[in-house]
XYZ file of C-alpha atoms in Angstrom:
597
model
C 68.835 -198.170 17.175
C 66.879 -196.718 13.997
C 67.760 -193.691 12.548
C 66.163 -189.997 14.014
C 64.430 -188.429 11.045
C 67.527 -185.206 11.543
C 70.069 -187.753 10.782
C 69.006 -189.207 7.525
C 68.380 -185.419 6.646
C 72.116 -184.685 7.406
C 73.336 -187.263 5.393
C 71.307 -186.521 2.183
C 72.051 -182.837 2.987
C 74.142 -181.190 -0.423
C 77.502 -179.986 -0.400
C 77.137 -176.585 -1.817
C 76.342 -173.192 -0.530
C 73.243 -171.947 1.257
C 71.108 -171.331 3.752
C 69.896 -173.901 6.535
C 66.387 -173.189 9.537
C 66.075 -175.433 12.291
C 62.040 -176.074 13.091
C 61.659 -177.437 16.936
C 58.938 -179.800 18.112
C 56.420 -177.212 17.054
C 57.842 -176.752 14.122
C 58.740 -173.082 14.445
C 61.485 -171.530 12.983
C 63.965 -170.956 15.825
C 67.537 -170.551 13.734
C 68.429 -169.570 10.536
C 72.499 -170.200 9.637
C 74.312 -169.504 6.416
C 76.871 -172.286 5.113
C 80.044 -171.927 2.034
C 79.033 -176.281 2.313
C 75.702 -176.922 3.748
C 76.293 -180.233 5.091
C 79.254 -179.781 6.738
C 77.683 -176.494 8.640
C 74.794 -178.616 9.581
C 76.762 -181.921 10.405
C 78.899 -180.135 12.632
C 76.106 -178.842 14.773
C 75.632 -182.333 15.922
C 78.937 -184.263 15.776
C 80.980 -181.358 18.148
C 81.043 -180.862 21.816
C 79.457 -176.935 21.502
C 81.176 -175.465 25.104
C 78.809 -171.847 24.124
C 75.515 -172.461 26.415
C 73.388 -171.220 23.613
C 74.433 -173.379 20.781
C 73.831 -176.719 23.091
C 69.918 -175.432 24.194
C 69.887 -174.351 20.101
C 70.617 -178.300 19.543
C 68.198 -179.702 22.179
C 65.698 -177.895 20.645
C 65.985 -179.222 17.113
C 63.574 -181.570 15.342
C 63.783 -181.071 11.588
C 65.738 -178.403 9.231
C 65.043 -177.104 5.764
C 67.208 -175.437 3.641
C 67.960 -173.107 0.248
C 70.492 -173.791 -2.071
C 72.257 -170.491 -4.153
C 75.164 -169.623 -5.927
C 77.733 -168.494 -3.757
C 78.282 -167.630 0.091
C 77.733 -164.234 -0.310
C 74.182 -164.865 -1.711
C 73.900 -167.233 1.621
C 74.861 -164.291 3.850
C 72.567 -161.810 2.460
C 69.439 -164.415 1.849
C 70.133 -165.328 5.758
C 69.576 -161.506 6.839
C 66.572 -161.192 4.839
C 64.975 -164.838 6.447
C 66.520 -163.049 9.660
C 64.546 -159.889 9.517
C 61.672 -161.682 8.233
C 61.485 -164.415 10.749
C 62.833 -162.688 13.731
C 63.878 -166.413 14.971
C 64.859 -166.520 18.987
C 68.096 -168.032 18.579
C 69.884 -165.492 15.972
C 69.777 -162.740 18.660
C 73.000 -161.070 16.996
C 71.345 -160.108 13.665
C 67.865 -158.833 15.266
C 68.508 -155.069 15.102
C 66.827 -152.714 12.334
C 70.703 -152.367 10.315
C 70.646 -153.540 6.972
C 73.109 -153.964 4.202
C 74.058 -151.011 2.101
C 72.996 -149.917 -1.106
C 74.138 -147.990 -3.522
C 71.571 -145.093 -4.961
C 71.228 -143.379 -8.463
C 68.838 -140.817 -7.074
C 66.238 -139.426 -8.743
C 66.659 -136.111 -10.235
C 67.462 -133.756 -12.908
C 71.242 -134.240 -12.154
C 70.881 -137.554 -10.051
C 73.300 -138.026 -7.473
C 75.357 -141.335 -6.583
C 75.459 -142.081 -2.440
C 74.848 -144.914 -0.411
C 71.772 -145.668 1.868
C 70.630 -148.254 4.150
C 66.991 -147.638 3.538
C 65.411 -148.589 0.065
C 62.502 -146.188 -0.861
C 59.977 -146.273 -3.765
C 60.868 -142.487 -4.954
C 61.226 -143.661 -8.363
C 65.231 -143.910 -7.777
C 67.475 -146.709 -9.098
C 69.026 -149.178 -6.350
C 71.661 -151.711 -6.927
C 72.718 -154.016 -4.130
C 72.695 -155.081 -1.344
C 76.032 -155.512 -0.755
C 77.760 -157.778 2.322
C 80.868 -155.183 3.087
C 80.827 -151.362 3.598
C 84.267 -150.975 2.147
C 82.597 -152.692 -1.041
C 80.604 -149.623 -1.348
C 83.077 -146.914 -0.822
C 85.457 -148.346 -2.938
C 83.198 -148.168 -5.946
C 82.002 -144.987 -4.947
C 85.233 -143.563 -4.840
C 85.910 -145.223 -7.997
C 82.973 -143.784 -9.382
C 84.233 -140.469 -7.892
C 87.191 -140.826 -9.683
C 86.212 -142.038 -12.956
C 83.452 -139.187 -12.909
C 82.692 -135.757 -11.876
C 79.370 -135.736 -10.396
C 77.965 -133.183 -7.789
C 77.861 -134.069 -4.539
C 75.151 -130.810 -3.686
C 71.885 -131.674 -2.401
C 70.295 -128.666 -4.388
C 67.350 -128.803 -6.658
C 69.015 -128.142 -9.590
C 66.169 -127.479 -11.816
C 66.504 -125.253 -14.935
C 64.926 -122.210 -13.628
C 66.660 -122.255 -11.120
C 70.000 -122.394 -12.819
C 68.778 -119.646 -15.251
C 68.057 -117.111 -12.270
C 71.454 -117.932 -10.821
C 70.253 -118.536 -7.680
C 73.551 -121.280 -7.143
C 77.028 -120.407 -7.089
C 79.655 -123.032 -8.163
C 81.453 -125.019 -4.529
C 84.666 -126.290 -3.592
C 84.109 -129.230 -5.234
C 83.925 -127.661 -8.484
C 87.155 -125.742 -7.868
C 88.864 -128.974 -7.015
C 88.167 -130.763 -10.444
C 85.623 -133.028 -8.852
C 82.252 -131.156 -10.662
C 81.582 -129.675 -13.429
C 79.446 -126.930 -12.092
C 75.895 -127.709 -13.458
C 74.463 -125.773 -10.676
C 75.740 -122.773 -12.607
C 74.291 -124.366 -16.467
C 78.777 -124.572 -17.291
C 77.763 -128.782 -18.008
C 74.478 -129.779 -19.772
C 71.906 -132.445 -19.073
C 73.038 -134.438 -21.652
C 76.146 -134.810 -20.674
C 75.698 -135.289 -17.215
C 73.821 -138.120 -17.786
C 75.980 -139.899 -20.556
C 78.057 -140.377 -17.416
C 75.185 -141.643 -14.925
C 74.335 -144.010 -18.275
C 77.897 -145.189 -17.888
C 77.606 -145.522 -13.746
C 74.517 -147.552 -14.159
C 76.670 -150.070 -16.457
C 79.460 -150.629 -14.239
C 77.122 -151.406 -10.810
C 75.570 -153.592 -13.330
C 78.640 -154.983 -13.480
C 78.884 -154.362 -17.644
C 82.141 -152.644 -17.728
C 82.920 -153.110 -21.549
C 82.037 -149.348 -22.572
C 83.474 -147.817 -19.424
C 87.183 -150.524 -19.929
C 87.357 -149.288 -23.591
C 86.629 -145.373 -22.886
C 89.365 -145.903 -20.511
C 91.379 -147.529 -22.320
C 91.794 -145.041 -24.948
C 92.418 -142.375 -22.843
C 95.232 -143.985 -21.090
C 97.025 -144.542 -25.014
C 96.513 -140.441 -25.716
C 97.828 -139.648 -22.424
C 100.768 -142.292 -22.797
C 101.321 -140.753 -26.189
C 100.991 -137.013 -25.348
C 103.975 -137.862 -22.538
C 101.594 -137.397 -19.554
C 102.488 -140.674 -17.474
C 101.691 -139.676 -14.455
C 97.663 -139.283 -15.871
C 97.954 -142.550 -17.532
C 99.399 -144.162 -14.676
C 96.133 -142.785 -12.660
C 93.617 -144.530 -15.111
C 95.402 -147.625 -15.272
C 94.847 -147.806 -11.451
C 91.157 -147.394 -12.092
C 91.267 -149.950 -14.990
C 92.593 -152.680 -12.665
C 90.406 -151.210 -9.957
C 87.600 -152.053 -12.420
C 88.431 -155.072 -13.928
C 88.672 -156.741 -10.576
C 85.282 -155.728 -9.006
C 82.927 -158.688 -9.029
C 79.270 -157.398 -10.155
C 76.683 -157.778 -7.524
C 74.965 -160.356 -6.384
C 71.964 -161.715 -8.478
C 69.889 -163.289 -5.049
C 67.725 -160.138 -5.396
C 66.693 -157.133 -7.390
C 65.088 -153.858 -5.821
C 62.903 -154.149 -8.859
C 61.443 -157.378 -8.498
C 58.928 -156.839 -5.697
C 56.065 -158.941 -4.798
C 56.152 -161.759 -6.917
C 55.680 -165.443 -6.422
C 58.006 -167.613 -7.686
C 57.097 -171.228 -9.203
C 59.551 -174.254 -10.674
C 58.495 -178.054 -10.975
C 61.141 -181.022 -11.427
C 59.461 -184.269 -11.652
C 59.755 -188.193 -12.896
C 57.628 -190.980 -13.109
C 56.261 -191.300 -10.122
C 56.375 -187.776 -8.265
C 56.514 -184.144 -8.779
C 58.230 -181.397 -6.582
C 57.122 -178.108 -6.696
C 59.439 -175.577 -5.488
C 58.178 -171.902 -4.224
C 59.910 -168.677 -3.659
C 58.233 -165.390 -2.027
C 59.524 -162.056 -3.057
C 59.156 -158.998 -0.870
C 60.588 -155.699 -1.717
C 62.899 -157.390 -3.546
C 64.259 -159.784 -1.231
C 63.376 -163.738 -0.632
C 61.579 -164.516 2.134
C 60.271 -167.427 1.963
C 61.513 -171.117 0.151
C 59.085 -174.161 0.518
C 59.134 -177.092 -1.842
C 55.731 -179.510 -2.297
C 55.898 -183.265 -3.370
C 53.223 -184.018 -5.315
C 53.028 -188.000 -6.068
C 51.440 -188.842 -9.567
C 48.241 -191.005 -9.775
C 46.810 -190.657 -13.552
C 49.980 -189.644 -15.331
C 49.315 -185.735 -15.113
C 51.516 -183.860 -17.032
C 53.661 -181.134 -15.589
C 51.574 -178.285 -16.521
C 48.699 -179.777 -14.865
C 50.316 -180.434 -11.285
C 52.123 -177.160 -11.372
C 48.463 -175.128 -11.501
C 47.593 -177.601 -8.621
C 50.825 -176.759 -6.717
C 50.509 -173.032 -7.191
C 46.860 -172.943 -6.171
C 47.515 -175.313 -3.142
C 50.803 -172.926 -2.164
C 49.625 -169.752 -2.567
C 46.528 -170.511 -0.197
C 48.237 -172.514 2.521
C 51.128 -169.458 2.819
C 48.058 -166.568 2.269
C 50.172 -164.639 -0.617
C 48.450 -162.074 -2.408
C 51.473 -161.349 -4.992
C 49.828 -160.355 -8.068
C 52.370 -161.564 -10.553
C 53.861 -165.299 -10.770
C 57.471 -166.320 -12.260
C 57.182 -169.702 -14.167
C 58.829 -171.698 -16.447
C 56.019 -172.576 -18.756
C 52.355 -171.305 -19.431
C 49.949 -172.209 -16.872
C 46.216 -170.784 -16.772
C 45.509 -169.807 -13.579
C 43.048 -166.613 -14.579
C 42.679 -163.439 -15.508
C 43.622 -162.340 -12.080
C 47.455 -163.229 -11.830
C 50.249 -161.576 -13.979
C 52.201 -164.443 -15.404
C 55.703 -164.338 -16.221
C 57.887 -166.875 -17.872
C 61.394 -165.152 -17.897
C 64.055 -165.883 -20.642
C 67.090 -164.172 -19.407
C 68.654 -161.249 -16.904
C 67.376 -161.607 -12.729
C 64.394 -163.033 -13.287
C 65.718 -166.042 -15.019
C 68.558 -166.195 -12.568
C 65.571 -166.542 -9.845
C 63.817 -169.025 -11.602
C 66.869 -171.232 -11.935
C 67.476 -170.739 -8.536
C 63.692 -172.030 -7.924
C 64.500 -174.871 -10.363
C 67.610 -175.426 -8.505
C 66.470 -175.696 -4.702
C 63.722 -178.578 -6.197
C 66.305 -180.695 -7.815
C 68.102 -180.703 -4.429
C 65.030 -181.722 -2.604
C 64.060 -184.555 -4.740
C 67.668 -185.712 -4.730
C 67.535 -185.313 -0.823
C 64.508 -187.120 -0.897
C 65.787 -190.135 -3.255
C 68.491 -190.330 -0.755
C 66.510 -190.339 2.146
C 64.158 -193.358 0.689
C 67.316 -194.933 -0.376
C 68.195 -195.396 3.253
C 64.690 -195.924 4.841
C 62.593 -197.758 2.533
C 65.112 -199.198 -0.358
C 62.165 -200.956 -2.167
C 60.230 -198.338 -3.163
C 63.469 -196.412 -4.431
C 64.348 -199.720 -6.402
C 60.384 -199.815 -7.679
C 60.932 -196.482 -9.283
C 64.381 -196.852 -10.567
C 62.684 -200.001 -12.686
C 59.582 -198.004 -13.551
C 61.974 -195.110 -14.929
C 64.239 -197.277 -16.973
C 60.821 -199.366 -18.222
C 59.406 -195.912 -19.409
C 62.657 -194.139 -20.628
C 63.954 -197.524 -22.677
C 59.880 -198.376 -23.617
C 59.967 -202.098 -22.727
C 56.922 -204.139 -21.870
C 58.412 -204.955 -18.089
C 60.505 -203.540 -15.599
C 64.513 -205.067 -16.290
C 64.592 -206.425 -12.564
C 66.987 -208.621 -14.365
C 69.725 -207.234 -16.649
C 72.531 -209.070 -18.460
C 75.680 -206.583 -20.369
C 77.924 -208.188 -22.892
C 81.662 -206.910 -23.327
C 84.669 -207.972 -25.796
C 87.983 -208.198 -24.883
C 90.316 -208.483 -27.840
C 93.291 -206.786 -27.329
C 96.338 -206.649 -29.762
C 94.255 -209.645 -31.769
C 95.537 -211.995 -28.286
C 93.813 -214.504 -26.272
C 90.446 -213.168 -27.225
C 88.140 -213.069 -24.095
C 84.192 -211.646 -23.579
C 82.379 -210.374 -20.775
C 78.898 -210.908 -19.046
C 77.922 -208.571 -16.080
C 74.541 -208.989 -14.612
C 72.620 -206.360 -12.578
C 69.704 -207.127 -10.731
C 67.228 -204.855 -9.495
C 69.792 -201.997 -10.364
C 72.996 -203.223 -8.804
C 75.738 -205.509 -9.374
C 75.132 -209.076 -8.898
C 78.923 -210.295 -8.775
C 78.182 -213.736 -8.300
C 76.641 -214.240 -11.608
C 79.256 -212.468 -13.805
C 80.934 -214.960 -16.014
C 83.732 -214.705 -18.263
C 84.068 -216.669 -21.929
C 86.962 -217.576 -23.454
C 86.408 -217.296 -27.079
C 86.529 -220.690 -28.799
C 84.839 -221.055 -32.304
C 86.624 -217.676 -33.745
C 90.067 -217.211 -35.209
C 91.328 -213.930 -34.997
C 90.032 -210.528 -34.003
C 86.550 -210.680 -35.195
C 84.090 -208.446 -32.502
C 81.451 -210.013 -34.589
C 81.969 -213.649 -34.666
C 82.906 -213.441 -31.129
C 79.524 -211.236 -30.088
C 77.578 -214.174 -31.585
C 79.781 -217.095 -29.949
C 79.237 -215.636 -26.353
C 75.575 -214.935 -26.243
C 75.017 -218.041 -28.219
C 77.031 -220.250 -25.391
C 75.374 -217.964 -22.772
C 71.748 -218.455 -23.753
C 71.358 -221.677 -24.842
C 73.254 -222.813 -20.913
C 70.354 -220.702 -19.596
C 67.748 -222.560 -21.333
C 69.020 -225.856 -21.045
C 69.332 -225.632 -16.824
C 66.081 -224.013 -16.789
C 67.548 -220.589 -15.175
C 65.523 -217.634 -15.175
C 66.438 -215.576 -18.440
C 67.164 -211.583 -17.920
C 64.310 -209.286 -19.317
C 67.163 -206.821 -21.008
C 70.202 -207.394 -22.651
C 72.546 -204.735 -23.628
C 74.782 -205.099 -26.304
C 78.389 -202.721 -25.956
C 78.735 -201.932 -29.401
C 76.904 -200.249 -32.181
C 74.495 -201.617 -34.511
C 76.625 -204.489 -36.000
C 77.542 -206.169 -32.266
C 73.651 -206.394 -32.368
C 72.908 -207.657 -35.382
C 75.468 -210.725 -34.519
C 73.760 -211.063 -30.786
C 70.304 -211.153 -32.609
C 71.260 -214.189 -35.007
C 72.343 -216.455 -31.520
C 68.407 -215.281 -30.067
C 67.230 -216.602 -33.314
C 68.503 -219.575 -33.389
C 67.952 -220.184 -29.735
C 64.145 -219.096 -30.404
C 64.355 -216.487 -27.767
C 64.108 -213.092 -29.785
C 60.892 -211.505 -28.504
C 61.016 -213.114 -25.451
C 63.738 -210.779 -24.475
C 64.870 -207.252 -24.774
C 68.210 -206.417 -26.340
C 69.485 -203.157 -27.250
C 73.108 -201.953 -28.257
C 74.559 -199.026 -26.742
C 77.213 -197.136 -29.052
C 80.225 -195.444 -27.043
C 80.898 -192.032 -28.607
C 77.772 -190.449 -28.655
C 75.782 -192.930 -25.661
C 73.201 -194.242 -28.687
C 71.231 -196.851 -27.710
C 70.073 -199.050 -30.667
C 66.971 -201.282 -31.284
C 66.610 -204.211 -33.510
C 65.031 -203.189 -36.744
C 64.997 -199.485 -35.809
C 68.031 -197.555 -38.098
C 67.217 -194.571 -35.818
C 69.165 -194.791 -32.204
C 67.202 -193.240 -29.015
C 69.475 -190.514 -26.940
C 68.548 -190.476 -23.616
C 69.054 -186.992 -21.240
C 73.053 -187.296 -20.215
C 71.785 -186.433 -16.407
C 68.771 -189.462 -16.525
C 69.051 -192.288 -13.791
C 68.420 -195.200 -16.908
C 71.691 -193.691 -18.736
C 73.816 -194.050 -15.275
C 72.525 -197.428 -14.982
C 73.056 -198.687 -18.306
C 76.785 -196.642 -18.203
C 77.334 -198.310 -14.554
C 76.497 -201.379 -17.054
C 78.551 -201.157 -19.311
C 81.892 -199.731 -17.813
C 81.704 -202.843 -15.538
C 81.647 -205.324 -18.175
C 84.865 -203.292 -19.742
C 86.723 -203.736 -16.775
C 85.486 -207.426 -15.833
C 86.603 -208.352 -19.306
C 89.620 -206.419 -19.261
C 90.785 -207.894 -16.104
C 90.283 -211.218 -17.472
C 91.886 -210.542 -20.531
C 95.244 -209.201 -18.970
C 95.363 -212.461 -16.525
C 95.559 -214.501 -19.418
C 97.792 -212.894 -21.379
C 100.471 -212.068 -18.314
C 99.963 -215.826 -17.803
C 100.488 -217.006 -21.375
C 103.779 -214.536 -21.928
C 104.816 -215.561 -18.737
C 104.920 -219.570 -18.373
C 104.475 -220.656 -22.188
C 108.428 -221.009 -22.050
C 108.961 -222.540 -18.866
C 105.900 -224.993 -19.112
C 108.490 -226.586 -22.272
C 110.907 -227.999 -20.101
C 109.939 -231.637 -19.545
C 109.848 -232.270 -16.269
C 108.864 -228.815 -15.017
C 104.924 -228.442 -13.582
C 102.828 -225.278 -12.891
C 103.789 -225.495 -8.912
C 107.685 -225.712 -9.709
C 106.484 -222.454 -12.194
C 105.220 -220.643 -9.195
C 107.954 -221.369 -6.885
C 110.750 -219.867 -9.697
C 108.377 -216.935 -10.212
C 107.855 -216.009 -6.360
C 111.918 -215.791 -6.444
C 113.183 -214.849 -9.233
C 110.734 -213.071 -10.811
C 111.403 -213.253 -14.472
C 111.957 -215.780 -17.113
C 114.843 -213.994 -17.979
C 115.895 -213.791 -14.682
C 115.483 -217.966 -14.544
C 117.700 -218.205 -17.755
C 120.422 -216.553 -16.333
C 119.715 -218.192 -13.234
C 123.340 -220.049 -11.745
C 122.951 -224.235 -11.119
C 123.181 -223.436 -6.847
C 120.877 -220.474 -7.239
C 118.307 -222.873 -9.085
C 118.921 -225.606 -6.649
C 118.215 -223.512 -3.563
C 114.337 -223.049 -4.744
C 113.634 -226.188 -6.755
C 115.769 -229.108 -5.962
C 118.984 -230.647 -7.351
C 117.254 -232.641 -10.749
C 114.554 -229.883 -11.807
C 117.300 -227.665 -10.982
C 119.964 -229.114 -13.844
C 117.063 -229.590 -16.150
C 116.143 -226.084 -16.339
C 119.697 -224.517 -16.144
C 120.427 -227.536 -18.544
C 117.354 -226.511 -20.940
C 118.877 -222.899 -20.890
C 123.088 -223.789 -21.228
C 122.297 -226.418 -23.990
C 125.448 -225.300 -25.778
């Protein structure tokens, strides 16, 4: 029974944090869930008996899912609340009241005051949050509290007001906790020197605030006041451990469109973000597939154009990662750093995950076409004249200077083809020569080829630097076969690829599909020749001794090493002992061969 298009999604699904919407049959949104691993939130939907009513109708209902990869699961929960709110989808009944996560306020004013809200308005005050706890919020508020005296009055403290004396100072001033500005005893200046230093620490930069600290705990230690230096260190490991807020949205950033494109040779996926009052809303990715080579630049203004109309956004500013010209209409932003990076990374980030979803999802449905591009990637990345359906990886084995053995792994259409690996012993070469023994093996390999007409591979690679080449090369020419193959030489420490008659090695991206494939390549030859290497050298240290005593063939060899072991073991074998495994005359001329005296 073929595969429902919700179960190849699950199984290309990514295992990091995020949000996931279920779409029914007409494809509305009719769940959105939060996930620490997406695709064990998701899985588990469908592989558990659910005994809630709701969650089996939620199931029934499901046709496809989407979903948005971020950082961490607290960015999940609070991305979920803002889809929820947005959405209003039938099936989260639990989150579809008007509460909202708190924020913390810098208000303001003349002498701004510090409080939490639930309600974000654009007064011109500062906003940092949202947080996911309550007790989040009062614990930095009371740390703020502590750390520094700010009013708590709602008054409109403006100078002439101070000047006519129309306040008097509270309780709060009485109690240490103000400094009285209502009554002009602390200036502007100061007041907000400690606001400046507020604003840091919700930031979450706390290297001013630590140090200030800091200091004052060492004149307090040294001035004999413990008890006061015990009281700041409390607040220094109060600070230190707070974790600075999360970076899946800004109060500042409102109304913008966000834009990223990942692409390779054959398609393009354009990811899009929607920004409302500083919260996502929206996440929809675009595949794009590639017909005339158009560059990045040129499919992203298609993308944005195409996006922007089908979803009806009238943002007047764009985040991108590159110039595009779209008009003199749109704002266009290509951030560098701080939360409007961090969003277009995020962007970036949800269409890498798609097009790896994807890959893996034409991997399992239609493995041809994911094979086709695989081969058209590694043609364009390593610039050969055809795709390598057929690739042949060459490996020595010459450890310790001992039974000196080579390696030839062949891959075809971009996996393993173990039938057609074949070892070499190396004959022509005395000693440990890479070289020599490089030349021996493609030599013996080739010229087999040719003479049993077998097709020939379109790319060799070499494992070894530039001289391993240079001594495959001299077996092509002799063979006649250079040009009429590809061979390149791939260098271990820093993955250089080298060309023949090109002193200047290519580096491909460390993340690239070709560089996998040609490091799949090459680590298999390693251990194919390794593995051969070690069977012949356990089998030379282990027989050459016995296979001296006339009389004594390789099956009587096995037999003595299935009981006893070791060769040492044999030697100090007694006559009956020998005689119980290999008969009474092999017997005496073995214990014979070792008792001579």
């Amino acid at each position: 029974m073929p595969e429902t298009t919700i179960e190849i999604q699950i199984k290309t699904l990514p295992n990091q944090p995020g949000v996931y919407q279920y779409f029914d049959a007409d494809e509305k949104l009719i769940y959105v869930g939060k996930a620490k691993n997406i695709k064990k939130r998701v899985s588990s939907y469908f592989t558990k008996h659910h005994e809630y009513g709701k969650t089996r109708v939620l199931v029934k209902n499901i046709v496809s899912l989407k979903h948005i990869v971020v950082e961490t699961e607290n960015d999940a929960l609070l991305l979920e609340n803002n889809l929820i709110k947005k959405y209003q989808p039938k099936y989260n009944v639990l989150l579809k009241d008007d509460k909202s996560y708190p924020w913390i306020c810098i208000k303001k004013e003349r002498f701004p005051r510090v409080f939490s809200t639930r309600r974000v308005f654009k007064d011109g005050s500062e906003y940092f949050g949202p947080y996911t706890s309550m007790k989040t919020v009062k614990t930095l508020l009371g740390l703020i509290k502590g750390l520094y005296q700010l009013r708590t009055c709602n008054f409109d403290l403006s100078q002439t007001k101070i000047e006519a004396g129309k306040y008097k100072v509270c309780l709060e001033y009485h109690l240490g906790n103000c400094k009285g500005a209502c009554e002009g005893k602390e200036t502007e200046e100061e007041y907000h020197a400690n606001v400046k230093a507020i604003r840091e620490i919700l930031k979450g930069n706390f290297k001013d605030s630590l140090q200030q600290f800091r200091i004052q705990m060492k004149q307090h230690a040294e001035n004999m006041h413990f008890e006061d230096a015990q009281k700041i260190k409390e607040k220094l490991e109060i600070l230190e451990n707070y974790q600075a807020k999360s970076t899946i949205v800004n109060p500042k950033i409102s109304n913008v469109d966000v834009f990223s494109i990942v692409s390779d040779e054959t398609y393009a996926y354009i990811n899009f973000l929607q920004l409302s009052y500083g919260s996502i809303i929206r996440s929809h990715t675009l595949e794009l597939k590639k017909k005339l080579q158009e560059s990045d630049t040129e499919l992203l203004e298609l993308a944005i154009t195409e996006i922007r109309r089908r979803f009806n956004s009238n943002s007047k500013e764009i985040y991108v990662p590159f110039e595009v010209n779209l008009g003199n209409e749109l704002k266009i932003t290509i951030p560098k750093l701080g939360d409007k990076k961090s969003i277009l990374d995020l962007s970036r980030r949800n269409a890498m995950y798609y097009r790896m979803d994807k890959l893996k999802q034409i991997k399992i449905i239609d493995p041809d076409r994911h094979t086709n591009r695989i081969m058209a990637q590694m043609k364009a990345d390593l610039r050969l004249s055809e795709e390598p359906r057929h690739i042949e990886c060459f490996d020595n084995s010459n450890i310790q200077g001992t039974n000196p053995v080579a390696a030839c792994v062949v891959f075809k259409n971009g996996k393993p083809s173990k039938k057609d690996y074949r070892n070499f012993n190396i004959k022509t070469v005395e000693g440990p020569d890479d070289f020599a023994s490089m030349e021996e093996v493609v030599y013996r390999r080739y010229k087999r080829l040719v003479e049993e007409k077998q097709p020939l591979p379109q790319l060799i690679i070499i494992d070894g630097g530039k001289g391993q080449l240079s001594s495959a090369l001299k077996s092509l020419d002799v063979l006649e076969l250079r040009g009429k193959i590809a061979i390149i030489g791939i260098a271990k420490r820093l993955e250089e690829l080298f060309y023949p008659d090109d002193p200047i090695p290519l580096y491909l991206d460390k993340k690239s599909e070709t560089l996998k494939i040609i490091q799949q390549l090459r680590n298999e030859a390693h251990r194919f020749g390794i593995e051969h290497h070690r069977n012949r050298r356990s089998k030379g240290a282990l027989t050459t001794e016995l296979e001296n005593i006339p009389g004594v063939g390789e099956q009587t060899i096995v037999e003595l090493m299935k009981t006893f072991k070791t060769v040492k073991r044999i030697a100090n074998a007694k006559l009956d002992e020998l005689e119980a495994v290999v008969g009474v005359s092999r017997a005496n001329k073995i214990h014979n061969y070792y008792h001579k005296e």
